[in-house]
């Protein structure tokens, strides 16, 4: 998506580093990396990856912080690459998060992000499901009781219609996705706050702040800063 094979000499900000795998990849590709996440367990995981592969490396720093904290974000300074893949739409304030992330892109640098697609009533319904899942223990059990069987049956029927073995979907899932199918379902159901936008909205928002769309794949975007 960035149109280059290496990141040597570039600064890379990983917003919502999660497991830290993309920070690790960026560091291996030669970038100077700053990673942060709001979730302390994600921060701990990112730090563990650094301990394993880049112990005491001064070119990779990690922090526990929120993208919605303007003081923290301003103190970071500018970056050549700001990577916020699948994190800004889980903050509870998508457009403020977009604004603060965009402000960290150096002139000529890029913001690489992905924002959930606004699918109208479907997106509104999923937001209600996710809110229910995160509301209480009872809400969580109720959502799992409905949607785990739904996902399992739907996937099995799809495979049967395509003359595929339904069991292969689950035996091969971990190898293909890096997690079990049930873990992936729970990851989706628990993803709240949950925000979404139409591509035209995202593009207009960024263009108004001095960016041009350089590359787009579905709801994944690379914007380049051209503002002085």
Short mmCIF file of N, CA and C in Angstrom, two decimals, residues 25-126:
data_model
loop_
_atom_site.label_atom_id
_atom_site.label_comp_id
_atom_site.label_asym_id
_atom_site.label_seq_id
_atom_site.Cartn_x
_atom_site.Cartn_y
_atom_site.Cartn_z
N UNK A 25 7.39 -5.32 12.10
CA UNK A 25 7.65 -5.35 10.66
C UNK A 25 8.28 -4.05 10.19
N UNK A 26 7.75 -2.91 10.67
CA UNK A 26 8.29 -1.62 10.27
C UNK A 26 9.73 -1.46 10.72
N UNK A 27 10.03 -1.91 11.94
CA UNK A 27 11.42 -1.82 12.44
C UNK A 27 12.34 -2.70 11.62
N UNK A 28 11.89 -3.90 11.27
CA UNK A 28 12.71 -4.80 10.45
C UNK A 28 12.94 -4.21 9.06
N UNK A 29 12.00 -3.38 8.60
CA UNK A 29 12.16 -2.76 7.29
C UNK A 29 12.98 -1.47 7.36
N UNK A 30 13.51 -1.15 8.53
CA UNK A 30 14.44 -0.05 8.64
C UNK A 30 13.92 1.24 9.23
N UNK A 31 12.64 1.28 9.61
CA UNK A 31 12.07 2.53 10.13
C UNK A 31 12.44 2.73 11.60
N UNK A 32 12.43 4.00 12.01
CA UNK A 32 12.48 4.35 13.43
C UNK A 32 11.03 4.37 13.91
N UNK A 33 10.72 3.57 14.91
CA UNK A 33 9.33 3.28 15.25
C UNK A 33 8.94 3.82 16.63
N UNK A 34 7.76 4.42 16.67
CA UNK A 34 7.09 4.76 17.93
C UNK A 34 5.75 4.04 17.92
N UNK A 35 5.51 3.22 18.95
CA UNK A 35 4.26 2.46 19.06
C UNK A 35 3.51 2.91 20.30
N UNK A 36 2.19 2.98 20.21
CA UNK A 36 1.42 3.18 21.43
C UNK A 36 0.03 2.58 21.28
N UNK A 37 -0.56 2.27 22.43
CA UNK A 37 -1.90 1.70 22.46
C UNK A 37 -2.56 2.12 23.76
N UNK A 38 -3.88 2.19 23.73
CA UNK A 38 -4.67 2.54 24.91
C UNK A 38 -4.78 1.36 25.87
N UNK A 39 -4.70 0.15 25.33
CA UNK A 39 -4.89 -1.08 26.10
C UNK A 39 -3.57 -1.55 26.70
N UNK A 40 -3.47 -1.68 28.03
CA UNK A 40 -2.20 -2.06 28.65
C UNK A 40 -1.72 -3.45 28.24
N UNK A 41 -2.64 -4.38 27.95
CA UNK A 41 -2.20 -5.71 27.53
C UNK A 41 -1.58 -5.67 26.13
N UNK A 42 -2.12 -4.81 25.26
CA UNK A 42 -1.51 -4.64 23.94
C UNK A 42 -0.12 -4.02 24.06
N UNK A 43 0.01 -3.05 24.94
CA UNK A 43 1.32 -2.44 25.17
C UNK A 43 2.31 -3.48 25.68
N UNK A 44 1.87 -4.32 26.60
CA UNK A 44 2.74 -5.37 27.13
C UNK A 44 3.16 -6.34 26.04
N UNK A 45 2.24 -6.67 25.14
CA UNK A 45 2.56 -7.58 24.03
C UNK A 45 3.57 -6.95 23.08
N UNK A 46 3.38 -5.67 22.77
CA UNK A 46 4.33 -4.97 21.90
C UNK A 46 5.71 -4.92 22.54
N UNK A 47 5.75 -4.66 23.83
CA UNK A 47 7.04 -4.62 24.54
C UNK A 47 7.72 -5.98 24.55
N UNK A 48 6.91 -7.04 24.65
CA UNK A 48 7.48 -8.39 24.62
C UNK A 48 8.12 -8.67 23.26
N UNK A 49 7.48 -8.25 22.18
CA UNK A 49 8.07 -8.43 20.85
C UNK A 49 9.40 -7.68 20.73
N UNK A 50 9.42 -6.47 21.27
CA UNK A 50 10.67 -5.71 21.23
C UNK A 50 11.76 -6.41 22.03
N UNK A 51 11.42 -6.94 23.22
CA UNK A 51 12.41 -7.65 24.03
C UNK A 51 12.96 -8.86 23.28
N UNK A 52 12.09 -9.53 22.54
CA UNK A 52 12.53 -10.74 21.83
C UNK A 52 13.42 -10.44 20.62
N UNK A 53 13.10 -9.36 19.90
CA UNK A 53 13.75 -9.16 18.61
C UNK A 53 14.60 -7.89 18.51
N UNK A 54 14.33 -6.88 19.35
CA UNK A 54 15.10 -5.63 19.28
C UNK A 54 15.39 -5.11 20.70
N UNK A 55 16.00 -5.95 21.50
CA UNK A 55 16.27 -5.60 22.89
C UNK A 55 17.11 -4.32 22.98
N UNK A 56 16.64 -3.40 23.84
CA UNK A 56 17.37 -2.14 24.10
C UNK A 56 17.62 -1.32 22.84
N UNK A 57 16.75 -1.45 21.87
CA UNK A 57 16.90 -0.70 20.62
C UNK A 57 16.40 0.73 20.81
N UNK A 58 17.27 1.74 20.64
CA UNK A 58 16.83 3.13 20.83
C UNK A 58 15.91 3.63 19.73
N UNK A 59 15.82 2.90 18.61
CA UNK A 59 14.99 3.33 17.49
C UNK A 59 13.59 2.73 17.51
N UNK A 60 13.21 2.16 18.64
CA UNK A 60 11.84 1.66 18.81
C UNK A 60 11.39 1.99 20.22
N UNK A 61 10.44 2.90 20.35
CA UNK A 61 9.90 3.26 21.66
C UNK A 61 8.42 2.91 21.72
N UNK A 62 7.94 2.59 22.93
CA UNK A 62 6.58 2.09 23.13
C UNK A 62 5.95 2.81 24.31
N UNK A 63 4.69 3.20 24.17
CA UNK A 63 4.00 3.92 25.24
C UNK A 63 2.56 3.45 25.38
N UNK A 64 2.01 3.64 26.57
CA UNK A 64 0.58 3.42 26.81
C UNK A 64 -0.09 4.78 26.78
N UNK A 65 -0.94 5.02 25.79
CA UNK A 65 -1.54 6.34 25.63
C UNK A 65 -2.73 6.24 24.68
N UNK A 66 -3.49 7.34 24.60
CA UNK A 66 -4.66 7.41 23.74
C UNK A 66 -4.43 8.38 22.59
N UNK A 67 -4.89 8.02 21.42
CA UNK A 67 -4.83 8.91 20.27
C UNK A 67 -5.69 10.14 20.48
N UNK A 68 -6.63 10.07 21.42
CA UNK A 68 -7.51 11.20 21.70
C UNK A 68 -6.90 12.19 22.68
N UNK A 69 -5.69 11.93 23.14
CA UNK A 69 -4.99 12.83 24.07
C UNK A 69 -4.19 13.84 23.25
N UNK A 70 -4.66 15.07 23.11
CA UNK A 70 -3.97 16.03 22.23
C UNK A 70 -2.57 16.39 22.72
N UNK A 71 -2.37 16.46 24.03
CA UNK A 71 -1.05 16.79 24.54
C UNK A 71 -0.03 15.71 24.20
N UNK A 72 -0.42 14.46 24.40
CA UNK A 72 0.47 13.35 24.05
C UNK A 72 0.77 13.33 22.57
N UNK A 73 -0.26 13.50 21.76
CA UNK A 73 -0.07 13.44 20.32
C UNK A 73 0.84 14.58 19.83
N UNK A 74 0.63 15.78 20.32
CA UNK A 74 1.44 16.92 19.89
C UNK A 74 2.90 16.71 20.26
N UNK A 75 3.14 16.15 21.45
CA UNK A 75 4.51 15.95 21.92
C UNK A 75 5.29 14.94 21.07
N UNK A 76 4.58 14.11 20.32
CA UNK A 76 5.26 13.11 19.49
C UNK A 76 6.03 13.73 18.33
N UNK A 77 5.54 14.86 17.81
CA UNK A 77 6.17 15.46 16.64
C UNK A 77 5.71 14.81 15.35
N UNK A 78 6.32 15.18 14.23
CA UNK A 78 5.88 14.67 12.92
C UNK A 78 6.53 13.33 12.55
N UNK A 79 5.85 12.59 11.69
CA UNK A 79 6.34 11.29 11.23
C UNK A 79 6.18 11.17 9.71
N UNK A 80 7.07 10.40 9.10
CA UNK A 80 6.98 10.14 7.66
C UNK A 80 5.81 9.21 7.35
N UNK A 81 5.59 8.23 8.22
CA UNK A 81 4.48 7.28 8.05
C UNK A 81 3.70 7.21 9.35
N UNK A 82 2.41 7.51 9.28
CA UNK A 82 1.51 7.31 10.42
C UNK A 82 0.59 6.16 10.05
N UNK A 83 0.67 5.09 10.84
CA UNK A 83 -0.07 3.86 10.56
C UNK A 83 -1.15 3.70 11.62
N UNK A 84 -2.40 3.76 11.19
CA UNK A 84 -3.53 3.63 12.12
C UNK A 84 -4.55 2.70 11.48
N UNK A 85 -4.20 1.43 11.43
CA UNK A 85 -5.03 0.46 10.71
C UNK A 85 -6.02 -0.19 11.66
N UNK A 86 -7.31 0.09 11.46
CA UNK A 86 -8.33 -0.56 12.26
C UNK A 86 -8.35 -0.14 13.71
N UNK A 87 -7.87 1.06 14.02
CA UNK A 87 -7.85 1.51 15.41
C UNK A 87 -8.67 2.77 15.63
N UNK A 88 -8.68 3.69 14.69
CA UNK A 88 -9.34 4.97 14.90
C UNK A 88 -10.85 4.83 15.04
N UNK A 89 -11.42 3.82 14.39
CA UNK A 89 -12.88 3.64 14.47
C UNK A 89 -13.31 2.91 15.75
N UNK A 90 -12.36 2.60 16.63
CA UNK A 90 -12.69 1.99 17.91
C UNK A 90 -12.42 2.94 19.09
N UNK A 91 -12.27 4.22 18.82
CA UNK A 91 -11.91 5.16 19.87
C UNK A 91 -13.12 5.79 20.56
N UNK A 92 -14.26 5.82 19.89
CA UNK A 92 -15.43 6.51 20.41
C UNK A 92 -15.56 7.93 19.89
N UNK A 93 -14.54 8.41 19.17
CA UNK A 93 -14.59 9.75 18.57
C UNK A 93 -13.74 9.71 17.29
N UNK A 94 -14.30 9.09 16.25
CA UNK A 94 -13.58 8.82 15.02
C UNK A 94 -12.95 10.06 14.42
N UNK A 95 -13.71 11.15 14.27
CA UNK A 95 -13.21 12.30 13.54
C UNK A 95 -12.15 13.06 14.33
N UNK A 96 -12.29 13.10 15.64
CA UNK A 96 -11.21 13.69 16.44
C UNK A 96 -9.94 12.85 16.33
N UNK A 97 -10.09 11.52 16.36
CA UNK A 97 -8.95 10.63 16.21
C UNK A 97 -8.29 10.82 14.84
N UNK A 98 -9.09 10.93 13.80
CA UNK A 98 -8.56 11.18 12.45
C UNK A 98 -7.78 12.49 12.41
N UNK A 99 -8.34 13.51 13.02
CA UNK A 99 -7.70 14.83 13.04
C UNK A 99 -6.34 14.78 13.73
N UNK A 100 -6.31 14.18 14.91
CA UNK A 100 -5.06 14.14 15.66
C UNK A 100 -4.03 13.24 14.99
N UNK A 101 -4.48 12.17 14.35
CA UNK A 101 -3.56 11.32 13.60
C UNK A 101 -2.99 12.06 12.39
N UNK A 102 -3.85 12.76 11.67
CA UNK A 102 -3.42 13.51 10.49
C UNK A 102 -2.41 14.60 10.86
N UNK A 103 -2.58 15.18 12.04
CA UNK A 103 -1.68 16.23 12.47
C UNK A 103 -0.26 15.74 12.72
N UNK A 104 -0.09 14.45 12.85
CA UNK A 104 1.23 13.89 13.12
C UNK A 104 1.98 13.52 11.85
N UNK A 105 1.37 13.74 10.69
CA UNK A 105 2.02 13.41 9.41
C UNK A 105 2.86 14.60 8.96
N UNK A 106 4.12 14.35 8.71
CA UNK A 106 5.01 15.39 8.21
C UNK A 106 4.62 15.75 6.78
N UNK A 107 4.96 16.95 6.35
CA UNK A 107 4.70 17.34 4.96
C UNK A 107 5.41 16.37 4.03
N UNK A 108 4.67 15.80 3.10
CA UNK A 108 5.21 14.79 2.20
C UNK A 108 5.06 13.38 2.73
N UNK A 109 4.66 13.25 4.01
CA UNK A 109 4.47 11.95 4.61
C UNK A 109 3.09 11.40 4.33
N UNK A 110 2.81 10.20 4.86
CA UNK A 110 1.54 9.53 4.56
C UNK A 110 0.85 9.05 5.83
N UNK A 111 -0.48 9.01 5.75
CA UNK A 111 -1.33 8.36 6.74
C UNK A 111 -1.93 7.13 6.09
N UNK A 112 -1.70 5.97 6.70
CA UNK A 112 -2.25 4.71 6.21
C UNK A 112 -3.28 4.25 7.23
N UNK A 113 -4.54 4.20 6.82
CA UNK A 113 -5.59 3.86 7.77
C UNK A 113 -6.66 3.00 7.11
N UNK A 114 -7.51 2.43 7.94
CA UNK A 114 -8.67 1.68 7.47
C UNK A 114 -9.84 2.04 8.38
N UNK A 115 -10.97 2.41 7.78
CA UNK A 115 -12.16 2.82 8.52
C UNK A 115 -13.33 1.93 8.09
N UNK A 116 -14.05 1.40 9.05
CA UNK A 116 -15.20 0.56 8.71
C UNK A 116 -16.16 1.28 7.78
N UNK A 117 -16.69 0.53 6.82
CA UNK A 117 -17.62 1.08 5.84
C UNK A 117 -19.00 1.30 6.46
N UNK A 118 -19.57 2.46 6.19
CA UNK A 118 -20.94 2.76 6.60
C UNK A 118 -21.88 2.01 5.67
N UNK A 119 -22.54 0.98 6.19
CA UNK A 119 -23.48 0.17 5.42
C UNK A 119 -24.92 0.43 5.86
N UNK A 120 -25.16 1.65 6.34
CA UNK A 120 -26.51 2.03 6.70
C UNK A 120 -27.03 1.27 7.90
N UNK A 121 -28.23 0.72 7.78
CA UNK A 121 -28.88 0.04 8.89
C UNK A 121 -28.10 -1.19 9.35
N UNK A 122 -27.37 -1.82 8.45
CA UNK A 122 -26.56 -2.98 8.84
C UNK A 122 -25.50 -2.57 9.85
N UNK A 123 -24.83 -1.45 9.58
CA UNK A 123 -23.81 -0.96 10.52
C UNK A 123 -24.43 -0.53 11.84
N UNK A 124 -25.58 0.12 11.77
CA UNK A 124 -26.27 0.53 12.99
C UNK A 124 -26.65 -0.69 13.83
N UNK A 125 -27.10 -1.76 13.16
CA UNK A 125 -27.48 -2.98 13.88
C UNK A 125 -26.27 -3.63 14.54
N UNK A 126 -25.15 -3.69 13.82
CA UNK A 126 -23.94 -4.28 14.41
C UNK A 126 -23.46 -3.46 15.60
#
